[in-house]
CSV table of C-alpha atoms and ligand atoms in Angstrom, one decimal:
chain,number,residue,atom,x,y,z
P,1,UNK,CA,219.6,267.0,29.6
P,2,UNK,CA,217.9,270.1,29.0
P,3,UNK,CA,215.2,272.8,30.0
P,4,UNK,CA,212.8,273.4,27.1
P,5,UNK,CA,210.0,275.6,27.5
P,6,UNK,CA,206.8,273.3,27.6
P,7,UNK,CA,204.0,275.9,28.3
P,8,UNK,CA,203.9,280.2,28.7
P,9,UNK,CA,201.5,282.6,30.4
P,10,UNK,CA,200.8,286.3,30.5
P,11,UNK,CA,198.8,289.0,32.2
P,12,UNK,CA,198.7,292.4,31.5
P,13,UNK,CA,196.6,294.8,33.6
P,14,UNK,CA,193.0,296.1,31.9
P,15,UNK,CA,193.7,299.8,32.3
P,16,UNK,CA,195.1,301.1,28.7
P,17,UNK,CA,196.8,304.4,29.3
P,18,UNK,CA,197.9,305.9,25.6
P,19,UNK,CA,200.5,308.8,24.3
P,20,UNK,CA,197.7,310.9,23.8
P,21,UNK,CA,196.8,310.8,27.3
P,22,UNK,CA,200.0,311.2,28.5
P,23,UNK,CA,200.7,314.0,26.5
P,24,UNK,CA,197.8,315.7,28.6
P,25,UNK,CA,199.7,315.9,31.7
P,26,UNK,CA,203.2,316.3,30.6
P,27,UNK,CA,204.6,318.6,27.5
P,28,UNK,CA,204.6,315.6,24.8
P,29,UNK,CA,202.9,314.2,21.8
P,30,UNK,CA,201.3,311.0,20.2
P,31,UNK,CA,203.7,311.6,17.2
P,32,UNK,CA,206.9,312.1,19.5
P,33,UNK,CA,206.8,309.2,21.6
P,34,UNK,CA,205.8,307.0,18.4
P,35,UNK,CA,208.4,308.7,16.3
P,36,UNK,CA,211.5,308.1,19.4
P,37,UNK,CA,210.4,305.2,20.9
P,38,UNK,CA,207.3,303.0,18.7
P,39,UNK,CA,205.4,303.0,21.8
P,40,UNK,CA,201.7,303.3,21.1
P,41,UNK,CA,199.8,302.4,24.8
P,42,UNK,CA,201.3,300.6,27.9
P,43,UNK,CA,199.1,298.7,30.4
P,44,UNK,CA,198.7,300.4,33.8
P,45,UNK,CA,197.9,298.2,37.1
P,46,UNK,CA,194.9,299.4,39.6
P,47,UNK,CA,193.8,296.5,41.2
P,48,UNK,CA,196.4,293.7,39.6
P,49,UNK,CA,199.9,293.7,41.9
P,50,UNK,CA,203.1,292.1,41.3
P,51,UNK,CA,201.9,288.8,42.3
P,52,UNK,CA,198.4,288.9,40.8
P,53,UNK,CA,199.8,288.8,37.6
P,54,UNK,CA,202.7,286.6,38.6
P,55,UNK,CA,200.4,284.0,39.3
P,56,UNK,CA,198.2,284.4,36.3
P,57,UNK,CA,200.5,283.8,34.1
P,58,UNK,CA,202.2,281.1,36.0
P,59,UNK,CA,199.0,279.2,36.1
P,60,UNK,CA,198.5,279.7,32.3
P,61,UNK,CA,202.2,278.1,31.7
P,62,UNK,CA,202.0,275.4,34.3
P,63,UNK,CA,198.2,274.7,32.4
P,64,UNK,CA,199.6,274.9,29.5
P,65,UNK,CA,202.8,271.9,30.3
P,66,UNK,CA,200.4,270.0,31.6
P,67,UNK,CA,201.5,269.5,34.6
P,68,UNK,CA,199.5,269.8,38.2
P,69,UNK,CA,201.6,272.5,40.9
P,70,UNK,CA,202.5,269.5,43.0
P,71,UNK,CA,205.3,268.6,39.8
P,72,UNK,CA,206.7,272.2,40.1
P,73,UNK,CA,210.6,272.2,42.0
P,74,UNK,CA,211.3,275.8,41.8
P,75,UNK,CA,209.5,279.1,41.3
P,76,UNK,CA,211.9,281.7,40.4
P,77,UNK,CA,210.0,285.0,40.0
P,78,UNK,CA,212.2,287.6,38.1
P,79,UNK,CA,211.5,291.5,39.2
P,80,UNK,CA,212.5,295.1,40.3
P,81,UNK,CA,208.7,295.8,41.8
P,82,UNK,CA,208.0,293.6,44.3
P,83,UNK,CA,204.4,294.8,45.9
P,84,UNK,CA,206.6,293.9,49.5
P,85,UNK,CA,210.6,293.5,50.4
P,86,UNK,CA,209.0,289.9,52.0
P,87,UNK,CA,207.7,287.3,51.7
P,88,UNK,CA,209.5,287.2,48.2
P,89,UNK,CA,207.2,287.6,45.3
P,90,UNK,CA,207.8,283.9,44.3
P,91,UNK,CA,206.7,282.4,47.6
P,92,UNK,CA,203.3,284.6,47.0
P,93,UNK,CA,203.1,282.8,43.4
P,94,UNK,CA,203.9,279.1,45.2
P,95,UNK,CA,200.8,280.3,47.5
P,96,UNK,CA,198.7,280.9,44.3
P,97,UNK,CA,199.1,277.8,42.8
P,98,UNK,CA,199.4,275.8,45.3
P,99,UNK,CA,203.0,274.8,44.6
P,100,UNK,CA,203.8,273.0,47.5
P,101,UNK,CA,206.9,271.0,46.9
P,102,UNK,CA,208.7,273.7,44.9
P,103,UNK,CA,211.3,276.3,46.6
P,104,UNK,CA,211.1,279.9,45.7
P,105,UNK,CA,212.8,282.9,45.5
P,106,UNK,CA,212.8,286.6,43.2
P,107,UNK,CA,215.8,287.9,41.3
P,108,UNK,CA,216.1,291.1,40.8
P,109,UNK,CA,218.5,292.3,37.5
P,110,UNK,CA,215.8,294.7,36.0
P,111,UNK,CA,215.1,294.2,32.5
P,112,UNK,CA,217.6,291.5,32.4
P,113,UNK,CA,215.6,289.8,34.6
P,114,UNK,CA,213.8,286.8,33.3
P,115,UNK,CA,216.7,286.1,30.4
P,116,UNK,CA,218.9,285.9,34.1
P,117,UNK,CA,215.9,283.7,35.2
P,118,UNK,CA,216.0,281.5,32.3
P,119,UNK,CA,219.8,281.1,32.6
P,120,UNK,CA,219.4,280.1,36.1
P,121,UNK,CA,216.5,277.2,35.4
P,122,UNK,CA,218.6,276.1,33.2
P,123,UNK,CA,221.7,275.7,35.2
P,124,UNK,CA,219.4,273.8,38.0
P,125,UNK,CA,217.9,271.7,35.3
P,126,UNK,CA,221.9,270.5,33.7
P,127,UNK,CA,222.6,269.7,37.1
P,128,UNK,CA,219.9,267.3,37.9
P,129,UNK,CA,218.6,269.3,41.1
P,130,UNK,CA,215.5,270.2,39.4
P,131,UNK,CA,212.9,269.2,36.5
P,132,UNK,CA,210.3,271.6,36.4
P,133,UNK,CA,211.0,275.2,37.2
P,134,UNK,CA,208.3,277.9,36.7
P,135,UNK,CA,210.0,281.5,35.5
P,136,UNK,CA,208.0,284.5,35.9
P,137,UNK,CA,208.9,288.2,35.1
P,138,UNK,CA,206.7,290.2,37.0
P,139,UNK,CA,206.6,294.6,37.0
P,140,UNK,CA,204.6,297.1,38.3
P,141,UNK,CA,206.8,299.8,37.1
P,142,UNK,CA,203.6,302.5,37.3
P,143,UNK,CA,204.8,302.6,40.8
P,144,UNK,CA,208.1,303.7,40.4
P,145,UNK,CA,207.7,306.2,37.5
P,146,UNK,CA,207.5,309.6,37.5
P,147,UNK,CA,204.6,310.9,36.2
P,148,UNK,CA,206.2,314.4,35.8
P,149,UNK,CA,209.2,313.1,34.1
P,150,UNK,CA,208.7,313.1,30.4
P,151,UNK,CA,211.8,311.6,29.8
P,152,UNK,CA,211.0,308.4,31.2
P,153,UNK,CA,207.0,308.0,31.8
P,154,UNK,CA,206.3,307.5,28.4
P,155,UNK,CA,208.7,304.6,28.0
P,156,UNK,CA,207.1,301.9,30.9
P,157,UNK,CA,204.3,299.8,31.4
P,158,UNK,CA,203.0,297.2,34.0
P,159,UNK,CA,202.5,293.2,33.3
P,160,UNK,CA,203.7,289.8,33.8
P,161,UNK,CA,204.9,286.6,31.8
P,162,UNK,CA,206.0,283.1,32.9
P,163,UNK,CA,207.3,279.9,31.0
P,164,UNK,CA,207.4,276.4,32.6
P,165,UNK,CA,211.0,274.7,31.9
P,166,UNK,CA,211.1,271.2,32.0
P,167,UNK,CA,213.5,268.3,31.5
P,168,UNK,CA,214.0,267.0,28.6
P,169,UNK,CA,216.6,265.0,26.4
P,170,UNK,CA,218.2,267.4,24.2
P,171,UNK,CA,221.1,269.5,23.4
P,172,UNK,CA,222.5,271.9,25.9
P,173,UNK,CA,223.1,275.2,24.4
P,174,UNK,CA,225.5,277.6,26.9
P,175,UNK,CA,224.6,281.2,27.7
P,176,UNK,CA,226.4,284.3,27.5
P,177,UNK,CA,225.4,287.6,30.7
P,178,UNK,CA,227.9,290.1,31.2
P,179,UNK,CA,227.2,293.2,33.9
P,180,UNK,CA,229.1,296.2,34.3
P,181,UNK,CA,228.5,298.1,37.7
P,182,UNK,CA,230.6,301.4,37.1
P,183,UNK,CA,227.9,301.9,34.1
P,184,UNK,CA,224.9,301.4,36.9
P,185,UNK,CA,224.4,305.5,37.3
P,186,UNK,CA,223.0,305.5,33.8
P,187,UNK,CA,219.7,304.2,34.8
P,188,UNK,CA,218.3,304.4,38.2
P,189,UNK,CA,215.8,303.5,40.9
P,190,UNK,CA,217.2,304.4,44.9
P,191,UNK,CA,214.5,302.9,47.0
P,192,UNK,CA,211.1,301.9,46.6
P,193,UNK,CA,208.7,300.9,49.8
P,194,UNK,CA,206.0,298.8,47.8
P,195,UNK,CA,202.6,298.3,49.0
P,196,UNK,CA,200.9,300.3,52.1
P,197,UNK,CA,197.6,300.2,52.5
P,198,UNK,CA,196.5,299.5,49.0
P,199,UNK,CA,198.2,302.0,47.8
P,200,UNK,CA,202.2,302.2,46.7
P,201,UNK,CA,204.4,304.2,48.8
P,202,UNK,CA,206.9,305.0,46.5
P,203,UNK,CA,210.2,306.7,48.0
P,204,UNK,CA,212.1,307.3,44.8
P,205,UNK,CA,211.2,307.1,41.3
P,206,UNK,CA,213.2,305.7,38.2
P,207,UNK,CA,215.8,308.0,36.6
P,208,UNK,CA,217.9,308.0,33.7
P,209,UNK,CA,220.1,308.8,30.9
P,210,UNK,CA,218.2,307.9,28.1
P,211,UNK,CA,220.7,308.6,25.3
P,212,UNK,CA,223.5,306.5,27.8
P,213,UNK,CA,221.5,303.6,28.1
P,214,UNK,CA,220.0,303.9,24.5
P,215,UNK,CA,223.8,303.8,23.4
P,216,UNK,CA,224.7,300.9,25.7
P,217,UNK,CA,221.7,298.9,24.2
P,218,UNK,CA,222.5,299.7,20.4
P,219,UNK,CA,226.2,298.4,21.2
P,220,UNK,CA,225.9,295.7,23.9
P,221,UNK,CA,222.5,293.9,22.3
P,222,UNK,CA,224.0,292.8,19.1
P,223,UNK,CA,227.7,292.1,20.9
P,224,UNK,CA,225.8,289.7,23.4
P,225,UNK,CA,224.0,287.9,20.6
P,226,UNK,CA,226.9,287.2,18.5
P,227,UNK,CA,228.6,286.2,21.6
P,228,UNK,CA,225.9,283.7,22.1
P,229,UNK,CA,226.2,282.3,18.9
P,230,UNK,CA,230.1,282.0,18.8
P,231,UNK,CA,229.7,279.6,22.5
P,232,UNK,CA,227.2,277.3,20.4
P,233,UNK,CA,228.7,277.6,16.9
P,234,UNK,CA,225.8,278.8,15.6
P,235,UNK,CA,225.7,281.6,12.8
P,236,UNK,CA,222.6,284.4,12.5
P,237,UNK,CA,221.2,283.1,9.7
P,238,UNK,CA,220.4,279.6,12.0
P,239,UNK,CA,218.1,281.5,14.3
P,240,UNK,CA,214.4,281.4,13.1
P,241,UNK,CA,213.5,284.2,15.9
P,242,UNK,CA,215.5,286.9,17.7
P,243,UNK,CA,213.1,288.0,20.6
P,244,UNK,CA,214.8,291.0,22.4
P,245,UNK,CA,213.7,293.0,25.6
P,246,UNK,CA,211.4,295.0,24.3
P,247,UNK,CA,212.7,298.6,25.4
P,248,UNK,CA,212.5,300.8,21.8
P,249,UNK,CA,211.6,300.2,18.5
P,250,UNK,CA,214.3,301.9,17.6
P,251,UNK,CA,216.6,299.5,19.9
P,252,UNK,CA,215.3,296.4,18.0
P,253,UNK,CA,216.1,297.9,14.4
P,254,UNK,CA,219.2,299.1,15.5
P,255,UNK,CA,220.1,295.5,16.6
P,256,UNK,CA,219.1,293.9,13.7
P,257,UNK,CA,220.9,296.0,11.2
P,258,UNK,CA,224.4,295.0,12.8
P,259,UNK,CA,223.4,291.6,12.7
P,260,UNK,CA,222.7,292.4,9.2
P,261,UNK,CA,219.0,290.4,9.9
P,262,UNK,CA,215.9,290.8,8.3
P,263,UNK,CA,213.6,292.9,11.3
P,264,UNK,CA,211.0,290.3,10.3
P,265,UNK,CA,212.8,287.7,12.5
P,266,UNK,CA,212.7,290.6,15.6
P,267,UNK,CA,209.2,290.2,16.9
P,268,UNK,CA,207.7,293.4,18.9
P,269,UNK,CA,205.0,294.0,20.6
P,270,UNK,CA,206.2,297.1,23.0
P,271,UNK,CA,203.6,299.0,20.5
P,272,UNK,CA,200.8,297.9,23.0
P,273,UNK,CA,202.5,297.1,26.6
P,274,UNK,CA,205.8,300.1,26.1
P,275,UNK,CA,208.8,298.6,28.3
P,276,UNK,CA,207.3,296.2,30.8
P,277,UNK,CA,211.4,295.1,31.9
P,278,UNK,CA,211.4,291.6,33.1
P,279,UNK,CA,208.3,291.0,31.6
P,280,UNK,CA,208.7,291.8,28.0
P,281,UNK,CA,210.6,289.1,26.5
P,282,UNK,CA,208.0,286.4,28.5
P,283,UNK,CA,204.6,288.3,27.6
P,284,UNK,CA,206.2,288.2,23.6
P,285,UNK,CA,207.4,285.0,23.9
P,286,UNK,CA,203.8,284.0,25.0
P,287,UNK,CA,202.4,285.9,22.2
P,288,UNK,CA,204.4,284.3,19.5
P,289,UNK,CA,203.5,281.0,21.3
P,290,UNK,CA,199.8,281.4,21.3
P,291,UNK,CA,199.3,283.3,17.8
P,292,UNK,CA,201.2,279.8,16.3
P,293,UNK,CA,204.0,281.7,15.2
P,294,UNK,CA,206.6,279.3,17.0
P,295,UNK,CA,207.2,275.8,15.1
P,296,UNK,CA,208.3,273.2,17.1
P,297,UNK,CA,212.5,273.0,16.7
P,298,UNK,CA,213.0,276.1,15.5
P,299,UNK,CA,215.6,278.4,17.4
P,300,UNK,CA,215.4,281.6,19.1
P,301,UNK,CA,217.7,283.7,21.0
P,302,UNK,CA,216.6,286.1,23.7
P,303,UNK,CA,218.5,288.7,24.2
P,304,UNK,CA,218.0,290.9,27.4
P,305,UNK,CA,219.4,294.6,28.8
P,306,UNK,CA,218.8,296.9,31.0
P,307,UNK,CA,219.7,298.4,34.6
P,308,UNK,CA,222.9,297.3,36.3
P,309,UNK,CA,224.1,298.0,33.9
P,310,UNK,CA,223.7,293.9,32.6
P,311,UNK,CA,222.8,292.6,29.5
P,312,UNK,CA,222.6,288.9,28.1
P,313,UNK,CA,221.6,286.3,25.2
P,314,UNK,CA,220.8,283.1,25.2
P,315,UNK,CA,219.6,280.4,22.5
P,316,UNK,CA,216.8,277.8,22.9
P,317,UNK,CA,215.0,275.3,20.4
P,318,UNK,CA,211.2,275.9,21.0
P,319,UNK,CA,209.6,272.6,21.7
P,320,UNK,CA,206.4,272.7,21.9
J,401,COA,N1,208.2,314.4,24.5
J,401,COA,C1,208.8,315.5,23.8
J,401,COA,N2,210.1,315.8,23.9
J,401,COA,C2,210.8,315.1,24.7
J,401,COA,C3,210.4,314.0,25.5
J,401,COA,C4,209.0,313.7,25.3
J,401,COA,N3,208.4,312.6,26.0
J,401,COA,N4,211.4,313.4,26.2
J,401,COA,C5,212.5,314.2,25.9
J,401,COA,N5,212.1,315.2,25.1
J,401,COA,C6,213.0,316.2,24.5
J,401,COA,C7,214.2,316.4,25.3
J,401,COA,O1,214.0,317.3,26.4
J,401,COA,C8,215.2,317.0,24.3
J,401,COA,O2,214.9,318.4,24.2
J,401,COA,P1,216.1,319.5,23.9
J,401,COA,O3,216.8,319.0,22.7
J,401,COA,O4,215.3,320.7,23.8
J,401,COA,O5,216.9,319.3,25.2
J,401,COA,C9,214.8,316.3,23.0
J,401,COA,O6,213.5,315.8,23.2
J,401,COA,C10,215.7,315.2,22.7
J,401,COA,O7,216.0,314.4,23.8
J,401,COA,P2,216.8,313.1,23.8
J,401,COA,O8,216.9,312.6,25.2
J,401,COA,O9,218.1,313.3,23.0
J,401,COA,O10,215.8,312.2,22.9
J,401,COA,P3,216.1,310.8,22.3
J,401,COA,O11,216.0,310.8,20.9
J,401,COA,O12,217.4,310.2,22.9
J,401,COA,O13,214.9,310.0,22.9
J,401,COA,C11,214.5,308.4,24.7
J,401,COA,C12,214.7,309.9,24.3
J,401,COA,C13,214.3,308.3,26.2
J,401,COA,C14,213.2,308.0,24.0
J,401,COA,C15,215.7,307.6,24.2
J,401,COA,O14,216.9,308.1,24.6
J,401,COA,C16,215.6,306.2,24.7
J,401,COA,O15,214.7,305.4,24.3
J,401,COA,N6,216.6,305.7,25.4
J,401,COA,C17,216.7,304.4,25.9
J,401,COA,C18,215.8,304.3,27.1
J,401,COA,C19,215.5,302.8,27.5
J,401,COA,O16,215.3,302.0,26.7
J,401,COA,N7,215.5,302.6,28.8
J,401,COA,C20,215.3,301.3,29.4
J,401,COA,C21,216.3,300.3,29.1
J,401,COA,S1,216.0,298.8,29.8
């Protein structure tokens, strides 16, 4: 028995804030933030929340397995924004879609997230405790940036994603997460307060090394994919799609030059939505769903990093 991913969903917020914008209120460029990082525009909430867009793109992967909420066992809503500290962002989502039956809960491991989320389903699914688990990765990230910072608030965006696991007869492949807690100063967020009268009240803003954590991605991405592959005796060239947390460009070429890969098979779309954390690799894996792109049986490994510090792979046969 395994979990295969029978439907996806995303929702990004209408507001499209670009590097030109940006660069009038801090001292930056179009060309410089294209140039270091490939991000073009990000998506920035004003009415959508955390849950908004949880929901959204839960409904549009539960629509999309078609099945009804009633069939859905577990909600497992992946993020580092919550709009509240409770009820958990996932019990919200149940609320949406009127997932009675299923239990709910948010994990938070940043941009590792939903790849920790999909580990997770997939561990309730091999032990026969659950069949259908919905897997969002919800941010609102705009929140917690700092708008003065032009280190960091040209990297981040706000959206959502979700994919609907179900059971199914098929191989089992194992996954490979690591964290390492002494490297956790390297990228930051103290304290956030969420949602207060419509508005967030934010208490402390993101904060980071970027050439630390841009190191840790370049060396841990590529170590956690071959990893991956080694557990399932698999080899590079057998994956058809490689679809990483989309952080940098420059991350994702790096990665697939020591995997000695063509950057065809490294999807990206952080052109238009910039680092969305737990939402990236969902609100990709939807696009590559819905443009066609995925073939029934082929393989893909996501890989995700980020805050922690954690980072992970895993590989999955796309069947639908
Ligand atoms: N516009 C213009 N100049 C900028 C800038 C900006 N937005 N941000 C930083 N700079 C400046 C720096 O102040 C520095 O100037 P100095 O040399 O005069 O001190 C110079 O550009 C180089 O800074 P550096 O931090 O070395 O740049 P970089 O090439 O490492 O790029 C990042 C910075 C943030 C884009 C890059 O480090 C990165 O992407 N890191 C990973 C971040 C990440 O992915 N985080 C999330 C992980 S989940």
């Amino acid at each position: 028995m395994t979990g295969m991913i029978c439907g996806t969903g995303a929702c990004v917020p209408e507001r499209i804030l670009d590097n030109s914008e940006i660069a009038e209120f801090v001292d930056t460029s179009d060309q410089w933030i294209r140039e270091r990082t490939g991000v073009e525009q990000r998506r920035i909430a004003r009415e959508e929340t955390t849950v908004s867009m949880a929901a959204e793109a839960g409904r549009q992967a539960v629509e999309e397995a078609g099945i009804s909420p009633e069939d859905i066992d577990m909600i497992i809503t992946a993020t580092a924004t919550p709009d509240q500290i409770f009820p958990c962002t996932a019990c919200e989502v149940q609320k949406e879609l009127g997932a009675v039956r299923a239990v709910c809960f948010d994990m938070n491991a940043a941009c590792s997230g939903f790849l920790f989320a999909y580990q997770t389903a997939q561990a309730y699914i091999a032990s026969g405790i659950c069949r259908n688990i919905l897997i969002t990765g919800s941010e609102r990230l705009s929140g917690i940036v700092d708008w003065k910072d032009r280190g960091t608030c040209i990297l981040f965006g706000d959206g959502a994603g979700a994919a609907l696991i179900r059971a199914k007869e098929g191989k089992q492949y194992l996954p490979f997460a690591c964290s390492d807690g002494t490297g956790g100063s390297a990228l930051t967020c103290p304290g956030y307060a969420g949602k207060q009268d419509g508005d967030q009240k934010v208490i402390s803003h993101i904060s980071m090394d970027g050439r630390e954590v841009f190191q840790f991605a370049v060396r841990r991405v590529p170590e956690a994919v071959r990893e991956v592959l080694k557990k399932n005796d698999l080899k590079t060239e057998d994956i058809d799609w490689f679809v990483l947390h989309q952080a940098n460009q420059r991350i994702v070429e790096a990665a697939a030059k020591r995997l000695k890969t063509e950057i065809k098979k490294f999807p990206m779309n952080l052109q238009k939505y910039g680092n969305t954390s737990s939402a990236s690799i969902p609100i990709l894996l939807n696009e590559l769903n819905r443009s066609g792109k995925l073939k029934k049986g082929q393989k893909l490994i996501l890989a995700g990093f980020g805050a922690g510090l954690s980072w992970g792979a895993s590989v999955l046969e796309w069947g639908i």
